[in-house]
Amino acid sequence: MQHLWNDPDQATESNLISIAVMHNGLVLLEDCKTILRRDYSNMIDKVKLISGGGSGNEPAYTGFVGPGMLTAAICGDISSAPPVNTILRVIDEIGTDHLPGVLLIVPNYPGHRINFGLAKLRAEKMGIYVKMIIVGDDVCLENETSIEKRGLVGILFINKIAGAMAENGENLETIYNVCNRIINSGEIATISIGMKISFSYKDNLCSRNINVTEMEIGYGIHGESGICQVNSIEDVVTVIVHKLVILSQNSNEMTSDRRFPVGHSVAVIINNFGGSNQIECNIFTLEVLKQLKLLDLLVQRVYTGYLMTSLDSSGFQVSLLNLSVDPNLIKYLDSITLAPAWPKVLTAEMVGFEQEYCNDNLSSIKAEGPMIDDRTGQVLLIIISFACEALIACTEQLNIMDEECGDGDCGTTLARGANAIKTAIKGNKINGSNPFITFMHISCIIEKEMGGLQGGLYSLFFHAVAKVKVFAETDDEVIPRTWLNALIAGNKVISEFGKVSFGDRTMLDPLISAQNVLSNSLDIQMHPIQAFGEAVKAAEKCAIQTVYTRIHKTSLMKCKKFKYPDPGAHAIGIWMRAAYEGVKLKLVCQCEL
C-alpha cells in the first residue's frame, strides 16, 4: 500500500511532533520518540506511569498520555520495541528523585519484555524506584502452553485503571498489585479478528461477497497471521465472543467452565484496526453486545473506536474486563482523564439491545371502501407477487444500469422491498380483499424496508393509490377507471414530492405514459385488460426513450445520450409487464397483444 511518507523513521518523528503541537498538555522529549505530560515535573506526590511499543499502532500509546492515564509513552520504530537506552532515559527523566516511583506497563512481546526489563534493572541500579507489569491479555492461543499471551488492546484497561489510581494518590505497591491481579487472575481477556486491507469492494467485510477467505481469528496488531481463516463472517462474532467467555465447552453454555461467570458485570473495548468503516464497526459492536447478553453477562461500559490500529489492516479486537471481582474498577474507569484518545464511554443505561420501530402493525389498519370477493382478492395478491418476482430477477441488471449515473444499488433497493412484500403475502399478512388495506400494507412495508429516494417515492405512490376516493371513501364497485384514478393519484404525489415532471428521465416518465394510454384506451371502450396491455407497452417504450431524454434539472449533467435507460424508469416497465402477464394468466383473458 502506498503511504504519504517515504522515510518511516522521519514519519514517526513527524507524527510525534504533530501530537505535541495539537495537544497543549503534551510535549515531545527530544531524540527519544517519547510523548510526555507537560506537567510531569509537577507530579510530586503521584506515581508516574510509562508505557510504549512499536509505531504503527496509533493512537496507542501516545494518545493515552495525559492526566488520569499515562505520564509518558515511548515509541519504537514501525512494529519494533523501543531501544533500551531510550526507555532508560525516559525513566531517568521522570523518575530520578521521585519518591512515589515509576510503573512500567509493557505489552507482552519478547522485544518489549527484554528492552523494558533491562531498562528497569539499570534504573534500579541508579536508585530509581520502579516496578514493571507485563500485560498479556490475548486468549486466542490460551490452550497452547508453549506460547505466551500477546499484549493486545486490553492493556488500555490497565493504563486507565493504573492512571486513575495514580491520580488519586495510591502508592506504587497498591497500583502494581491491583493491575497484576487483573492480568494474572483472568479478569481481562482479548481476542482479535482481522486481515490485510483489500482494495476491492467485493472483499470488504460488509460486502455481499460471502466467500471472503482472508479474515483470520487471532490476527495480530503487527500483521501476524492468526490461528485460522474464516470462510464466512456470519458466525464469527459468536465464535470469538464464546472463546472470550467460555474456557471449556460442553453442551450447556451456562454450566461450562467460564472465564466470566453468569451474571457478572463487564466492560468492553471494541477496537477498530483502522481499515474497517463505521458501518462495519456498528454492526460488529451490536453483534458482540447481543452475544454477551445471550451469555448472561451484564455490559456496564462500552468503549469503541480506533484505539490500537494496525497498519494496512481491517478487523477488530474485543476485550472484556470483569467488573464484579473488584467494585472499585468501574470507579477507576469512570474517573476523568484528559488523554486525547480515550473514547467516550457508553454506559449500561445508554446501551439497548431491542430493535425499535415505529408502529408497523399491519393488522391495525382498518378496512375502508369497497370489498372484492376472496377469489379476486387472491388473484390480486398473485399479480402483485408476479411483479415482485420480476423485480427480484432483474436485480443485477438494474444495478448495472444504475452504475452509469447513480450508486449502483437501484436493483438491490427494489428487490429488498419486493422480497418484503412477497414474504408478507406468503405469511398472509396482506389482505387482498380490500384494495385500501392491500395498498396501505404495501406502502407501510416499503416505508420500513426500502429506504432511499425510491423507497420514499414508492411508499408515497402506494399510499396515494390506497387513498383514492373509491378505495377509501365509498362503497362503490371497483371498475377499470378506478385503477386509472389510482394511477393518476400515485403519479401526482411522485411529481409533487419528487419535484419532477414528464421528461426529467425518472420513474415518472413511464408512469405518465401508461396513464395517458390507459385513459385514452378506456375512453374508446377498449377491453380493460387489453387497455392495460397497451398502457404497459407505452410504459416500456417510454422507459427505453430515457436513453435519449434530458436528465433531471438538478443534475450537473445536461442533455446527452446514455448507455442505458434510467433504471428507475426501466423498473416500472418490468413490474408493469409482470403484472399484466399475471392478469392475463389468472383472469383467463383471450386478448393477444
Coordinates of C-alpha atoms in Angstrom, one line a residue, residues 13 44 135 171 252 293 323 494 517 550 579:
E13 CA 9.2 11.7 14.3
I44 CA 5.3 15.4 43.2
V135 CA 0.2 -7.3 30.1
N171 CA 1.1 4.2 46.2
N252 CA -24.7 -26.4 28.3
K293 CA -26.3 -10.7 26.6
L323 CA -16.1 -5.6 36.9
I494 CA -44.5 11.4 -7.1
V517 CA -52.6 5.5 -22.9
R550 CA -32.7 15.1 -20.7
A579 CA -48.4 -7.6 -13.5

